[in-house]
mmCIF file of C-alpha atoms and ligand atoms in Angstrom:
data_model
loop_
_atom_site.group_PDB
_atom_site.id
_atom_site.type_symbol
_atom_site.label_atom_id
_atom_site.label_comp_id
_atom_site.label_asym_id
_atom_site.label_seq_id
_atom_site.Cartn_x
_atom_site.Cartn_y
_atom_site.Cartn_z
ATOM 1 C CA MET A 28 -75.804 -47.960 167.087
ATOM 2 C CA PRO A 29 -72.993 -48.062 164.610
ATOM 3 C CA LEU A 30 -74.244 -48.495 161.384
ATOM 4 C CA ARG A 31 -72.803 -50.763 158.423
ATOM 5 C CA ILE A 32 -71.468 -48.739 155.767
ATOM 6 C CA ALA A 33 -70.381 -49.841 152.432
ATOM 7 C CA VAL A 34 -68.207 -47.710 150.331
ATOM 8 C CA VAL A 35 -67.435 -48.789 146.449
ATOM 9 C CA GLY A 36 -64.031 -47.096 145.148
ATOM 10 C CA ALA A 37 -60.728 -46.161 147.317
ATOM 11 C CA GLY A 38 -60.239 -43.013 145.220
ATOM 12 C CA PHE A 39 -60.682 -39.516 147.461
ATOM 13 C CA SER A 40 -64.504 -40.066 147.294
ATOM 14 C CA GLY A 41 -64.543 -43.615 148.728
ATOM 15 C CA ALA A 42 -61.933 -42.563 151.223
ATOM 16 C CA VAL A 43 -62.881 -39.811 152.343
ATOM 17 C CA VAL A 44 -66.949 -40.695 153.142
ATOM 18 C CA ALA A 45 -65.104 -44.052 154.435
ATOM 19 C CA ARG A 46 -63.337 -41.754 157.130
ATOM 20 C CA GLU A 47 -66.304 -39.626 157.967
ATOM 21 C CA PHE A 48 -68.265 -42.612 158.972
ATOM 22 C CA ALA A 49 -65.487 -44.291 160.604
ATOM 23 C CA GLU A 50 -65.020 -41.195 162.820
ATOM 24 C CA SER A 51 -68.295 -41.574 163.712
ATOM 25 C CA GLY A 52 -67.873 -44.853 165.222
ATOM 26 C CA ASN A 53 -69.273 -46.804 162.085
ATOM 27 C CA HIS A 54 -68.125 -49.836 160.448
ATOM 28 C CA VAL A 55 -67.286 -49.118 156.936
ATOM 29 C CA GLU A 56 -66.273 -51.606 154.604
ATOM 30 C CA VAL A 57 -64.481 -50.089 151.508
ATOM 31 C CA PHE A 58 -64.106 -52.293 148.068
ATOM 32 C CA GLU A 59 -61.919 -51.283 145.147
ATOM 33 C CA VAL A 60 -61.493 -53.141 142.066
ATOM 34 C CA ARG A 61 -57.779 -52.181 141.631
ATOM 35 C CA GLY A 62 -54.912 -53.592 143.274
ATOM 36 C CA HIS A 63 -54.213 -50.059 144.812
ATOM 37 C CA VAL A 64 -55.766 -47.170 146.171
ATOM 38 C CA ALA A 65 -55.907 -43.666 145.312
ATOM 39 C CA GLY A 66 -58.390 -43.960 141.929
ATOM 40 C CA ASN A 67 -56.327 -41.870 139.313
ATOM 41 C CA CYS A 68 -53.962 -40.095 141.429
ATOM 42 C CA HIS A 69 -52.496 -42.980 142.305
ATOM 43 C CA THR A 70 -48.197 -42.724 142.479
ATOM 44 C CA GLN A 71 -45.525 -45.213 142.265
ATOM 45 C CA ARG A 72 -41.971 -44.771 142.627
ATOM 46 C CA HIS A 73 -40.518 -46.160 139.474
ATOM 47 C CA ASP A 74 -36.670 -48.458 139.864
ATOM 48 C CA SER A 75 -34.552 -45.272 139.143
ATOM 49 C CA GLY A 76 -36.108 -43.113 142.339
ATOM 50 C CA VAL A 77 -38.374 -40.901 140.482
ATOM 51 C CA MET A 78 -41.807 -40.670 141.862
ATOM 52 C CA VAL A 79 -44.421 -41.441 138.941
ATOM 53 C CA HIS A 80 -48.146 -40.374 138.610
ATOM 54 C CA VAL A 81 -49.177 -43.406 137.307
ATOM 55 C CA TYR A 82 -52.206 -41.638 135.533
ATOM 56 C CA GLY A 83 -50.846 -38.819 134.986
ATOM 57 C CA PRO A 84 -50.218 -35.727 136.463
ATOM 58 C CA HIS A 85 -51.416 -34.626 139.261
ATOM 59 C CA ILE A 86 -51.265 -31.117 141.207
ATOM 60 C CA PHE A 87 -53.471 -30.141 143.951
ATOM 61 C CA HIS A 88 -54.735 -27.097 144.179
ATOM 62 C CA THR A 89 -57.715 -25.227 145.872
ATOM 63 C CA GLN A 90 -59.695 -22.415 147.280
ATOM 64 C CA HIS A 91 -61.030 -24.486 149.652
ATOM 65 C CA GLU A 92 -59.389 -23.535 153.086
ATOM 66 C CA GLU A 93 -61.426 -26.536 154.809
ATOM 67 C CA VAL A 94 -59.826 -29.246 152.187
ATOM 68 C CA TRP A 95 -56.410 -27.649 152.287
ATOM 69 C CA ASN A 96 -56.559 -28.315 156.182
ATOM 70 C CA TYR A 97 -57.967 -31.720 155.691
ATOM 71 C CA VAL A 98 -55.557 -33.168 153.392
ATOM 72 C CA GLN A 99 -52.519 -31.781 155.675
ATOM 73 C CA ARG A 100 -53.925 -34.300 158.184
ATOM 74 C CA PHE A 101 -52.727 -37.185 156.675
ATOM 75 C CA GLY A 102 -49.378 -36.453 155.211
ATOM 76 C CA THR A 103 -46.932 -33.545 154.283
ATOM 77 C CA PHE A 104 -47.540 -31.446 151.146
ATOM 78 C CA LYS A 105 -44.775 -29.646 149.539
ATOM 79 C CA PRO A 106 -44.902 -25.965 148.188
ATOM 80 C CA TYR A 107 -45.210 -26.860 144.265
ATOM 81 C CA ARG A 108 -45.973 -24.113 141.655
ATOM 82 C CA HIS A 109 -47.030 -25.800 138.264
ATOM 83 C CA ARG A 110 -45.518 -24.222 135.286
ATOM 84 C CA VAL A 111 -46.246 -25.861 131.359
ATOM 85 C CA ARG A 112 -44.780 -24.972 128.182
ATOM 86 C CA ALA A 113 -46.786 -25.314 125.051
ATOM 87 C CA MET A 114 -45.020 -26.252 121.457
ATOM 88 C CA VAL A 115 -46.656 -24.359 118.282
ATOM 89 C CA GLY A 116 -44.713 -25.258 115.454
ATOM 90 C CA ASN A 117 -41.052 -25.357 116.767
ATOM 91 C CA LYS A 118 -41.384 -23.098 119.192
ATOM 92 C CA ALA A 119 -41.949 -23.137 122.574
ATOM 93 C CA TYR A 120 -44.191 -20.655 124.442
ATOM 94 C CA GLN A 121 -45.587 -20.604 128.414
ATOM 95 C CA MET A 122 -48.698 -21.636 128.937
ATOM 96 C CA PRO A 123 -51.262 -20.542 130.522
ATOM 97 C CA MET A 124 -51.988 -17.845 128.161
ATOM 98 C CA ASN A 125 -49.961 -14.386 129.498
ATOM 99 C CA LEU A 126 -48.059 -11.291 128.676
ATOM 100 C CA GLY A 127 -44.769 -13.409 128.067
ATOM 101 C CA LEU A 128 -47.067 -15.873 125.546
ATOM 102 C CA ILE A 129 -48.824 -13.097 123.990
ATOM 103 C CA ASN A 130 -45.406 -11.030 123.342
ATOM 104 C CA ALA A 131 -43.819 -14.236 122.008
ATOM 105 C CA PHE A 132 -46.462 -15.087 119.524
ATOM 106 C CA PHE A 133 -46.903 -11.745 117.706
ATOM 107 C CA GLY A 134 -43.352 -10.792 117.963
ATOM 108 C CA THR A 135 -44.056 -7.877 120.160
ATOM 109 C CA SER A 136 -43.142 -6.151 123.058
ATOM 110 C CA MET A 137 -46.464 -4.799 124.608
ATOM 111 C CA ASP A 138 -47.242 -3.703 128.015
ATOM 112 C CA PRO A 139 -50.038 -5.129 129.605
ATOM 113 C CA ALA A 140 -52.368 -2.373 128.901
ATOM 114 C CA GLN A 141 -51.267 -2.305 125.469
ATOM 115 C CA ALA A 142 -51.472 -6.524 125.129
ATOM 116 C CA GLU A 143 -54.730 -6.194 126.956
ATOM 117 C CA ARG A 144 -56.616 -3.782 124.035
ATOM 118 C CA PHE A 145 -54.713 -5.814 121.176
ATOM 119 C CA VAL A 146 -55.952 -9.636 122.110
ATOM 120 C CA ALA A 147 -59.659 -7.446 122.765
ATOM 121 C CA ASP A 148 -59.267 -5.800 118.910
ATOM 122 C CA ARG A 149 -58.813 -9.715 117.943
ATOM 123 C CA THR A 150 -61.526 -10.753 119.369
ATOM 124 C CA ASP A 151 -65.225 -11.896 118.120
ATOM 125 C CA SER A 152 -67.274 -9.592 119.672
ATOM 126 C CA SER A 153 -70.521 -10.778 117.525
ATOM 127 C CA ILE A 154 -71.087 -13.652 120.046
ATOM 128 C CA THR A 155 -72.906 -12.491 122.860
ATOM 129 C CA ASN A 156 -73.526 -15.779 125.008
ATOM 130 C CA PRO A 157 -70.722 -18.041 123.882
ATOM 131 C CA VAL A 158 -71.751 -21.867 124.435
ATOM 132 C CA SER A 159 -68.908 -23.489 122.758
ATOM 133 C CA PHE A 160 -65.266 -24.159 123.625
ATOM 134 C CA GLU A 161 -64.484 -22.754 120.442
ATOM 135 C CA GLU A 162 -67.306 -19.630 120.652
ATOM 136 C CA GLN A 163 -65.499 -18.766 124.217
ATOM 137 C CA ALA A 164 -61.885 -18.820 122.979
ATOM 138 C CA LEU A 165 -62.967 -16.694 120.011
ATOM 139 C CA THR A 166 -64.752 -14.135 122.350
ATOM 140 C CA LEU A 167 -61.544 -14.526 125.244
ATOM 141 C CA VAL A 168 -58.443 -14.595 122.567
ATOM 142 C CA GLY A 169 -59.447 -14.755 119.102
ATOM 143 C CA ARG A 170 -59.033 -16.489 116.411
ATOM 144 C CA GLU A 171 -55.117 -16.735 116.240
ATOM 145 C CA LEU A 172 -54.412 -17.614 119.299
ATOM 146 C CA TYR A 173 -57.084 -20.142 119.215
ATOM 147 C CA GLU A 174 -56.245 -21.849 116.540
ATOM 148 C CA ALA A 175 -52.579 -22.226 117.472
ATOM 149 C CA PHE A 176 -52.935 -22.796 121.269
ATOM 150 C CA PHE A 177 -56.566 -24.568 121.535
ATOM 151 C CA ALA A 178 -57.685 -25.655 118.587
ATOM 152 C CA GLY A 179 -55.013 -29.040 117.789
ATOM 153 C CA TYR A 180 -54.871 -30.043 121.148
ATOM 154 C CA THR A 181 -58.390 -29.760 122.273
ATOM 155 C CA ARG A 182 -59.434 -31.905 118.886
ATOM 156 C CA LYS A 183 -56.353 -34.521 120.168
ATOM 157 C CA GLN A 184 -57.618 -34.396 123.753
ATOM 158 C CA TRP A 185 -61.827 -34.837 123.204
ATOM 159 C CA GLY A 186 -61.743 -36.566 119.824
ATOM 160 C CA VAL A 187 -64.436 -34.326 118.575
ATOM 161 C CA ASP A 188 -64.372 -30.165 116.961
ATOM 162 C CA PRO A 189 -64.104 -27.970 119.613
ATOM 163 C CA ARG A 190 -67.173 -26.561 118.042
ATOM 164 C CA GLU A 191 -69.113 -29.530 120.086
ATOM 165 C CA LEU A 192 -67.420 -28.974 123.261
ATOM 166 C CA PRO A 193 -68.839 -26.810 126.397
ATOM 167 C CA ALA A 194 -67.076 -23.362 126.889
ATOM 168 C CA SER A 195 -66.394 -24.778 130.575
ATOM 169 C CA ILE A 196 -63.487 -26.829 129.569
ATOM 170 C CA LEU A 197 -61.877 -23.616 128.144
ATOM 171 C CA ALA A 198 -62.886 -21.981 131.604
ATOM 172 C CA ARG A 199 -60.333 -23.938 133.625
ATOM 173 C CA LEU A 200 -57.239 -22.178 131.904
ATOM 174 C CA PRO A 201 -56.453 -18.491 133.120
ATOM 175 C CA LEU A 202 -55.813 -15.601 130.810
ATOM 176 C CA ARG A 203 -53.470 -13.159 132.623
ATOM 177 C CA PHE A 204 -51.941 -9.975 131.265
ATOM 178 C CA THR A 205 -48.823 -9.722 133.536
ATOM 179 C CA ASP A 206 -45.856 -12.335 133.550
ATOM 180 C CA ASP A 207 -47.453 -14.798 135.920
ATOM 181 C CA ASP A 208 -46.655 -18.075 134.632
ATOM 182 C CA SER A 209 -48.365 -20.378 137.611
ATOM 183 C CA TYR A 210 -50.914 -22.709 136.384
ATOM 184 C CA PHE A 211 -53.079 -22.333 138.628
ATOM 185 C CA ASN A 212 -54.983 -19.531 140.329
ATOM 186 C CA HIS A 213 -55.560 -20.869 144.052
ATOM 187 C CA PRO A 214 -54.272 -19.922 146.834
ATOM 188 C CA TYR A 215 -53.713 -23.441 148.087
ATOM 189 C CA GLN A 216 -50.984 -25.105 146.241
ATOM 190 C CA GLY A 217 -49.037 -28.321 146.757
ATOM 191 C CA ILE A 218 -47.611 -32.028 145.886
ATOM 192 C CA PRO A 219 -47.264 -34.475 148.713
ATOM 193 C CA GLU A 220 -43.873 -35.149 149.556
ATOM 194 C CA HIS A 221 -44.332 -38.274 149.537
ATOM 195 C CA GLY A 222 -47.012 -39.142 146.337
ATOM 196 C CA TYR A 223 -50.643 -39.363 146.863
ATOM 197 C CA THR A 224 -51.282 -43.133 146.981
ATOM 198 C CA PRO A 225 -50.066 -42.556 150.548
ATOM 199 C CA ILE A 226 -52.559 -40.210 151.727
ATOM 200 C CA VAL A 227 -55.308 -41.996 150.709
ATOM 201 C CA GLU A 228 -53.484 -44.835 152.550
ATOM 202 C CA ALA A 229 -53.693 -42.527 155.788
ATOM 203 C CA ILE A 230 -57.325 -41.375 155.110
ATOM 204 C CA LEU A 231 -58.808 -45.172 154.740
ATOM 205 C CA ASP A 232 -56.000 -45.952 158.402
ATOM 206 C CA HIS A 233 -58.740 -46.522 161.002
ATOM 207 C CA PRO A 234 -59.757 -48.927 163.116
ATOM 208 C CA ASN A 235 -63.443 -49.068 161.716
ATOM 209 C CA VAL A 236 -62.530 -49.081 158.093
ATOM 210 C CA THR A 237 -61.676 -52.537 156.418
ATOM 211 C CA VAL A 238 -60.791 -51.793 152.666
ATOM 212 C CA HIS A 239 -60.711 -54.699 150.060
ATOM 213 C CA LEU A 240 -58.113 -54.328 147.146
ATOM 214 C CA SER A 241 -59.137 -56.123 143.918
ATOM 215 C CA THR A 242 -62.515 -57.173 144.916
ATOM 216 C CA ARG A 243 -65.815 -56.042 142.569
ATOM 217 C CA CYS A 244 -68.817 -55.173 144.454
ATOM 218 C CA SER A 245 -72.177 -55.347 142.860
ATOM 219 C CA ARG A 246 -75.427 -53.584 143.181
ATOM 220 C CA ALA A 247 -76.854 -56.649 144.914
ATOM 221 C CA GLU A 248 -74.278 -57.129 146.755
ATOM 222 C CA LEU A 249 -74.971 -53.633 148.624
ATOM 223 C CA GLN A 250 -78.138 -54.479 149.583
ATOM 224 C CA SER A 251 -77.075 -55.671 153.261
ATOM 225 C CA TYR A 252 -75.775 -52.856 154.165
ATOM 226 C CA ASP A 253 -77.016 -49.718 156.553
ATOM 227 C CA HIS A 254 -76.075 -47.861 153.581
ATOM 228 C CA ALA A 255 -73.697 -47.604 150.595
ATOM 229 C CA PHE A 256 -71.906 -44.867 148.552
ATOM 230 C CA TRP A 257 -71.121 -45.918 145.095
ATOM 231 C CA SER A 258 -67.752 -43.883 143.782
ATOM 232 C CA GLY A 259 -67.301 -46.341 140.495
ATOM 233 C CA PRO A 260 -68.826 -45.535 137.277
ATOM 234 C CA ILE A 261 -72.813 -44.649 137.963
ATOM 235 C CA ASP A 262 -73.689 -46.973 134.379
ATOM 236 C CA ALA A 263 -71.948 -49.889 135.936
ATOM 237 C CA TYR A 264 -74.295 -49.992 138.768
ATOM 238 C CA PHE A 265 -77.031 -50.313 136.714
ATOM 239 C CA ASN A 266 -75.199 -53.084 134.691
ATOM 240 C CA PHE A 267 -75.244 -50.200 131.714
ATOM 241 C CA GLU A 268 -78.647 -50.915 130.736
ATOM 242 C CA HIS A 269 -78.936 -47.646 129.004
ATOM 243 C CA GLY A 270 -75.440 -48.106 127.311
ATOM 244 C CA ARG A 271 -72.086 -46.745 128.247
ATOM 245 C CA LEU A 272 -71.561 -43.490 129.266
ATOM 246 C CA ALA A 273 -68.296 -42.362 127.081
ATOM 247 C CA TYR A 274 -64.990 -41.133 128.671
ATOM 248 C CA ARG A 275 -61.743 -40.622 127.343
ATOM 249 C CA THR A 276 -58.653 -42.688 127.781
ATOM 250 C CA LEU A 277 -55.091 -41.902 128.138
ATOM 251 C CA ASP A 278 -51.987 -44.124 126.928
ATOM 252 C CA PHE A 279 -48.849 -43.688 128.235
ATOM 253 C CA GLU A 280 -45.412 -44.218 126.340
ATOM 254 C CA PRO A 281 -42.743 -44.225 129.488
ATOM 255 C CA GLU A 282 -39.220 -43.513 128.446
ATOM 256 C CA VAL A 283 -36.350 -43.265 130.695
ATOM 257 C CA VAL A 284 -33.496 -40.762 129.891
ATOM 258 C CA ALA A 285 -30.279 -39.588 131.707
ATOM 259 C CA GLY A 286 -30.410 -36.607 133.424
ATOM 260 C CA ASP A 287 -33.246 -33.527 132.198
ATOM 261 C CA PHE A 288 -35.535 -34.385 128.883
ATOM 262 C CA GLN A 289 -37.384 -30.755 129.172
ATOM 263 C CA GLY A 290 -36.769 -28.834 132.558
ATOM 264 C CA CYS A 291 -40.309 -28.557 133.675
ATOM 265 C CA PRO A 292 -43.142 -31.125 134.322
ATOM 266 C CA VAL A 293 -45.453 -30.538 131.398
ATOM 267 C CA VAL A 294 -45.029 -29.551 128.008
ATOM 268 C CA ASN A 295 -47.708 -29.524 125.816
ATOM 269 C CA TYR A 296 -47.819 -30.103 121.723
ATOM 270 C CA CYS A 297 -50.522 -28.133 120.415
ATOM 271 C CA ASP A 298 -50.018 -28.878 116.813
ATOM 272 C CA ALA A 299 -52.889 -31.530 115.552
ATOM 273 C CA GLU A 300 -50.133 -33.444 113.543
ATOM 274 C CA VAL A 301 -48.194 -34.165 116.734
ATOM 275 C CA PRO A 302 -49.797 -37.684 117.674
ATOM 276 C CA TYR A 303 -49.310 -36.989 121.528
ATOM 277 C CA THR A 304 -51.015 -34.178 123.923
ATOM 278 C CA ARG A 305 -48.238 -33.307 125.949
ATOM 279 C CA ILE A 306 -45.466 -35.034 128.157
ATOM 280 C CA THR A 307 -44.929 -35.477 131.524
ATOM 281 C CA GLU A 308 -41.147 -35.336 133.021
ATOM 282 C CA HIS A 309 -42.202 -36.672 136.357
ATOM 283 C CA LYS A 310 -39.175 -36.183 138.560
ATOM 284 C CA HIS A 311 -40.455 -32.079 137.809
ATOM 285 C CA PHE A 312 -43.766 -32.843 140.467
ATOM 286 C CA ALA A 313 -40.799 -33.220 143.325
ATOM 287 C CA PRO A 314 -38.589 -30.441 143.066
ATOM 288 C CA TRP A 315 -37.301 -31.251 146.502
ATOM 289 C CA GLU A 316 -35.632 -34.773 145.018
ATOM 290 C CA THR A 317 -32.764 -35.163 143.379
ATOM 291 C CA HIS A 318 -32.550 -37.786 140.726
ATOM 292 C CA SER A 319 -29.771 -38.595 137.848
ATOM 293 C CA SER A 320 -32.243 -39.763 135.672
ATOM 294 C CA SER A 321 -35.582 -39.137 134.546
ATOM 295 C CA VAL A 322 -38.719 -40.705 133.361
ATOM 296 C CA ILE A 323 -40.830 -39.350 130.543
ATOM 297 C CA TYR A 324 -44.659 -40.334 129.213
ATOM 298 C CA ARG A 325 -45.372 -39.397 126.331
ATOM 299 C CA GLU A 326 -49.999 -39.053 126.720
ATOM 300 C CA PHE A 327 -52.210 -40.295 124.112
ATOM 301 C CA SER A 328 -55.743 -39.758 124.395
ATOM 302 C CA ARG A 329 -58.647 -41.732 122.649
ATOM 303 C CA LEU A 330 -62.242 -43.166 123.661
ATOM 304 C CA CYS A 331 -62.211 -45.207 126.348
ATOM 305 C CA GLY A 332 -63.175 -49.096 125.501
ATOM 306 C CA ASP A 333 -64.793 -51.391 128.194
ATOM 307 C CA ALA A 334 -61.975 -52.948 129.613
ATOM 308 C CA ASP A 335 -60.211 -49.428 129.841
ATOM 309 C CA THR A 336 -59.515 -46.964 132.777
ATOM 310 C CA PRO A 337 -61.970 -44.116 132.318
ATOM 311 C CA TYR A 338 -60.575 -40.576 132.911
ATOM 312 C CA TYR A 339 -62.472 -37.517 131.094
ATOM 313 C CA PRO A 340 -66.206 -37.917 130.891
ATOM 314 C CA VAL A 341 -67.123 -36.876 127.501
ATOM 315 C CA ARG A 342 -70.543 -35.185 128.568
ATOM 316 C CA LEU A 343 -71.548 -34.322 124.969
ATOM 317 C CA VAL A 344 -75.441 -33.927 123.990
ATOM 318 C CA LYS A 345 -75.698 -38.113 123.671
ATOM 319 C CA GLU A 346 -73.870 -38.386 126.974
ATOM 320 C CA LYS A 347 -76.057 -35.843 129.036
ATOM 321 C CA ALA A 348 -79.033 -37.580 127.466
ATOM 322 C CA GLN A 349 -78.069 -41.033 128.746
ATOM 323 C CA LEU A 350 -76.551 -39.384 132.131
ATOM 324 C CA LEU A 351 -80.437 -38.269 132.541
ATOM 325 C CA GLU A 352 -81.383 -41.559 132.045
ATOM 326 C CA TYR A 353 -78.898 -42.853 135.117
ATOM 327 C CA VAL A 354 -80.173 -39.818 136.910
ATOM 328 C CA ARG A 355 -83.594 -40.838 136.982
ATOM 329 C CA LEU A 356 -83.297 -44.582 138.284
ATOM 330 C CA ALA A 357 -80.508 -43.484 140.453
ATOM 331 C CA ARG A 358 -83.354 -41.414 142.349
ATOM 332 C CA ALA A 359 -85.644 -44.324 142.601
ATOM 333 C CA GLU A 360 -82.932 -46.382 144.173
ATOM 334 C CA THR A 361 -82.785 -46.390 147.884
ATOM 335 C CA GLY A 362 -80.050 -47.318 150.627
ATOM 336 C CA VAL A 363 -77.284 -45.497 148.029
ATOM 337 C CA THR A 364 -75.529 -42.239 147.380
ATOM 338 C CA PHE A 365 -73.238 -42.019 144.372
ATOM 339 C CA LEU A 366 -70.690 -38.954 144.189
ATOM 340 C CA GLY A 367 -67.108 -38.433 142.568
ATOM 341 C CA ARG A 368 -65.911 -38.523 139.061
ATOM 342 C CA LEU A 369 -67.255 -41.561 137.678
ATOM 343 C CA GLY A 370 -70.247 -41.720 140.645
ATOM 344 C CA THR A 371 -71.736 -38.222 138.848
ATOM 345 C CA TYR A 372 -70.408 -38.093 135.502
ATOM 346 C CA ARG A 373 -68.001 -34.996 136.241
ATOM 347 C CA TYR A 374 -64.801 -33.351 135.297
ATOM 348 C CA LEU A 375 -63.496 -32.868 139.000
ATOM 349 C CA ASP A 376 -60.042 -32.037 140.269
ATOM 350 C CA MET A 377 -59.108 -33.605 143.276
ATOM 351 C CA ASP A 378 -60.015 -30.851 145.474
ATOM 352 C CA VAL A 379 -63.582 -30.757 144.682
ATOM 353 C CA THR A 380 -63.481 -34.041 144.540
ATOM 354 C CA ILE A 381 -62.863 -34.139 148.369
ATOM 355 C CA HIS A 382 -65.056 -31.166 149.192
ATOM 356 C CA GLU A 383 -68.219 -33.306 147.412
ATOM 357 C CA ALA A 384 -67.036 -36.165 149.466
ATOM 358 C CA LEU A 385 -67.061 -34.016 152.945
ATOM 359 C CA LYS A 386 -70.546 -32.461 152.433
ATOM 360 C CA THR A 387 -71.952 -35.872 151.050
ATOM 361 C CA ALA A 388 -71.065 -37.620 153.800
ATOM 362 C CA ARG A 389 -72.434 -35.071 156.008
ATOM 363 C CA ALA A 390 -75.384 -34.788 154.582
ATOM 364 C CA VAL A 391 -76.126 -38.400 154.221
ATOM 365 C CA GLN A 392 -74.999 -38.910 158.235
ATOM 366 C CA ALA A 393 -77.526 -36.004 159.175
ATOM 367 C CA ALA A 394 -80.227 -37.885 156.717
ATOM 368 C CA LEU A 395 -79.681 -41.489 158.484
ATOM 369 C CA ALA A 396 -79.690 -40.038 162.333
ATOM 370 C CA ALA A 397 -82.918 -38.249 161.267
ATOM 371 C CA ALA A 398 -84.273 -41.052 160.164
ATOM 372 C CA SER A 399 -85.180 -39.199 156.723
ATOM 373 C CA PRO A 400 -85.076 -40.537 153.408
ATOM 374 C CA VAL A 401 -80.950 -40.423 151.973
ATOM 375 C CA PRO A 402 -80.414 -38.226 148.898
ATOM 376 C CA ALA A 403 -78.868 -40.401 145.861
ATOM 377 C CA PHE A 404 -76.734 -37.604 145.341
ATOM 378 C CA VAL A 405 -75.982 -34.635 147.604
ATOM 379 C CA VAL A 406 -74.236 -32.716 144.954
ATOM 380 C CA ASP A 407 -76.607 -32.813 141.471
ATOM 381 C CA PRO A 408 -74.584 -34.565 138.845
ATOM 382 C CA LEU A 409 -77.141 -32.188 136.198
ATOM 383 C CA GLY A 410 -75.865 -28.943 137.682
HETATM 384 N N1 UDP B 29 -55.814 -26.678 126.540
HETATM 385 C C1 UDP B 29 -55.431 -26.607 125.201
HETATM 386 N N2 UDP B 29 -54.180 -26.597 124.687
HETATM 387 C C2 UDP B 29 -53.441 -26.504 126.129
HETATM 388 C C3 UDP B 29 -53.801 -26.448 127.285
HETATM 389 C C4 UDP B 29 -55.031 -27.134 127.878
HETATM 390 O O1 UDP B 29 -56.165 -26.507 124.175
HETATM 391 O O2 UDP B 29 -52.052 -26.061 125.682
HETATM 392 C C5 UDP B 29 -57.145 -27.520 126.832
HETATM 393 C C6 UDP B 29 -57.914 -28.389 126.282
HETATM 394 O O3 UDP B 29 -59.325 -28.371 125.644
HETATM 395 C C7 UDP B 29 -57.756 -29.299 127.818
HETATM 396 C C8 UDP B 29 -58.410 -27.974 128.675
HETATM 397 O O4 UDP B 29 -57.847 -27.151 127.806
HETATM 398 O O5 UDP B 29 -58.503 -30.687 127.735
HETATM 399 C C9 UDP B 29 -57.681 -28.090 130.192
HETATM 400 O O6 UDP B 29 -56.707 -28.450 130.397
HETATM 401 P P1 UDP B 29 -55.727 -28.623 131.550
HETATM 402 O O7 UDP B 29 -54.263 -28.801 131.363
HETATM 403 O O8 UDP B 29 -56.997 -27.916 132.808
HETATM 404 O O9 UDP B 29 -56.268 -30.157 131.243
HETATM 405 P P2 UDP B 29 -56.320 -31.624 132.222
HETATM 406 O O10 UDP B 29 -54.709 -31.202 133.278
HETATM 407 O O11 UDP B 29 -57.312 -31.966 133.425
HETATM 408 O O12 UDP B 29 -56.128 -32.365 131.173
#
C-alpha cells in the first residue's frame, strides 16, 4: 500500500528522502518556500554566461563512495580541485596552511621536517585538551599563524571572539607540511557540469514526486500525511516557541569585471580591518568553460535577521540550550522526522547532508514497514 509522504524543503536533504520514498512506490509531495530547488546550493547562469553559486561557494567533496556514486546518477560532475588564496596585509598566501604558506610567512626555505619542528616549537603545549577555536589553533599552529590567518577572519565570519567558538570549526581546515594546496583532503571531488540546481531537479524528477515551489507548509498541514520530513528550520516548525536559533547570514556585493579578476575561485581576506571575508570569482568554479568577463562576489557575514536567509548555525552555549528544548519537543512529536542543516541545526557539508538523508530515509522506511515508532531524528542533532 503506497504511503502519502510530505517533505518540507527541496535542498539536498528533502530531495534525497523524496526520491528514496518515491522509488519504493510511495507518493511524495515536496513543499519549498523559495521559488527554486537546491536550497543554498542553488546555481544560476548570469547574463554574462558565468554559472553563479548564488548563495556562495559550493564545492562537492566526499569520502563516501556511496554518496559520490549517488550524485553521479543525476548529472555529470567535472573534475575540480579547490584552491584558495589568503591575503594578510598586502601579501598573498596559499591556503590551507602548507609548506609554501609557512615558508612565505616566516621568510624561510625549510623542508617538510624542519617546518614541522619549527611550527611545533611555536605551539602552546600547556593546552592539553583544546576546547575553543583559539585553543585548537594555538596547539596546532601557534600564535603568529593563528593571529595572521584565523583570528581576524573568524571574528568577521562568526561575529564573536574565537575563544567562544568550538574547536570543531578549525578542524575543517587541513595543515600540511608539503606543497599540496588542494583545499580538501577527500578522495572524491568535483563540481556539476551544469551547476547544482539541475542535479537536485533530477533527483526530484520522478513520477511519484510532486514539487510545490514558493509554498510554505505548516506543522498542522502535515498531519494529513502518513509521515512527514522537515528539513526547514527546527525552530520554525515549533513556531519559535523557545525563541529563534541564531544563524549567520551572508550578504554578497556582486560586480561584473572584464577578464580575470583574481585568477582563482576564492581569495580570503584575513585582516579584521577588511570588511568582507572573501571574494569569490565564479567562473573559476567551471574551468572547463571560457568567459571573457567575470562575476565576482564580495562576501560579508552578519547575524541573521528574521527575514534573512540562514547559513551557518551559531551553536554557542545559549543556542545549544535552546536546541535542547526544540529536540525535546521534536521527540515528543509523532509523524515527523527532522533532518539536514536547518532541521538539525548543524554546520553540514553537502555530502554529509546526502549521506544522512539516505540513512534517514532508510531508517524511517524500515520503521514504517515494521509499524514501529518512527524516530524524530535518525542522526542525533546534539551528538
Ligand atoms: N578560517 C579562517 N581563515 C581562513 C579560512 C577559514 O579563519 O582563511 C576559519 C573560519 O573560522 C571559517 C572556518 O575556518 O569559518 C572554516 O572555513 P571554511 O573555508 O571551511 O568555511 P566555509 O567555506 O564553510 O564558509
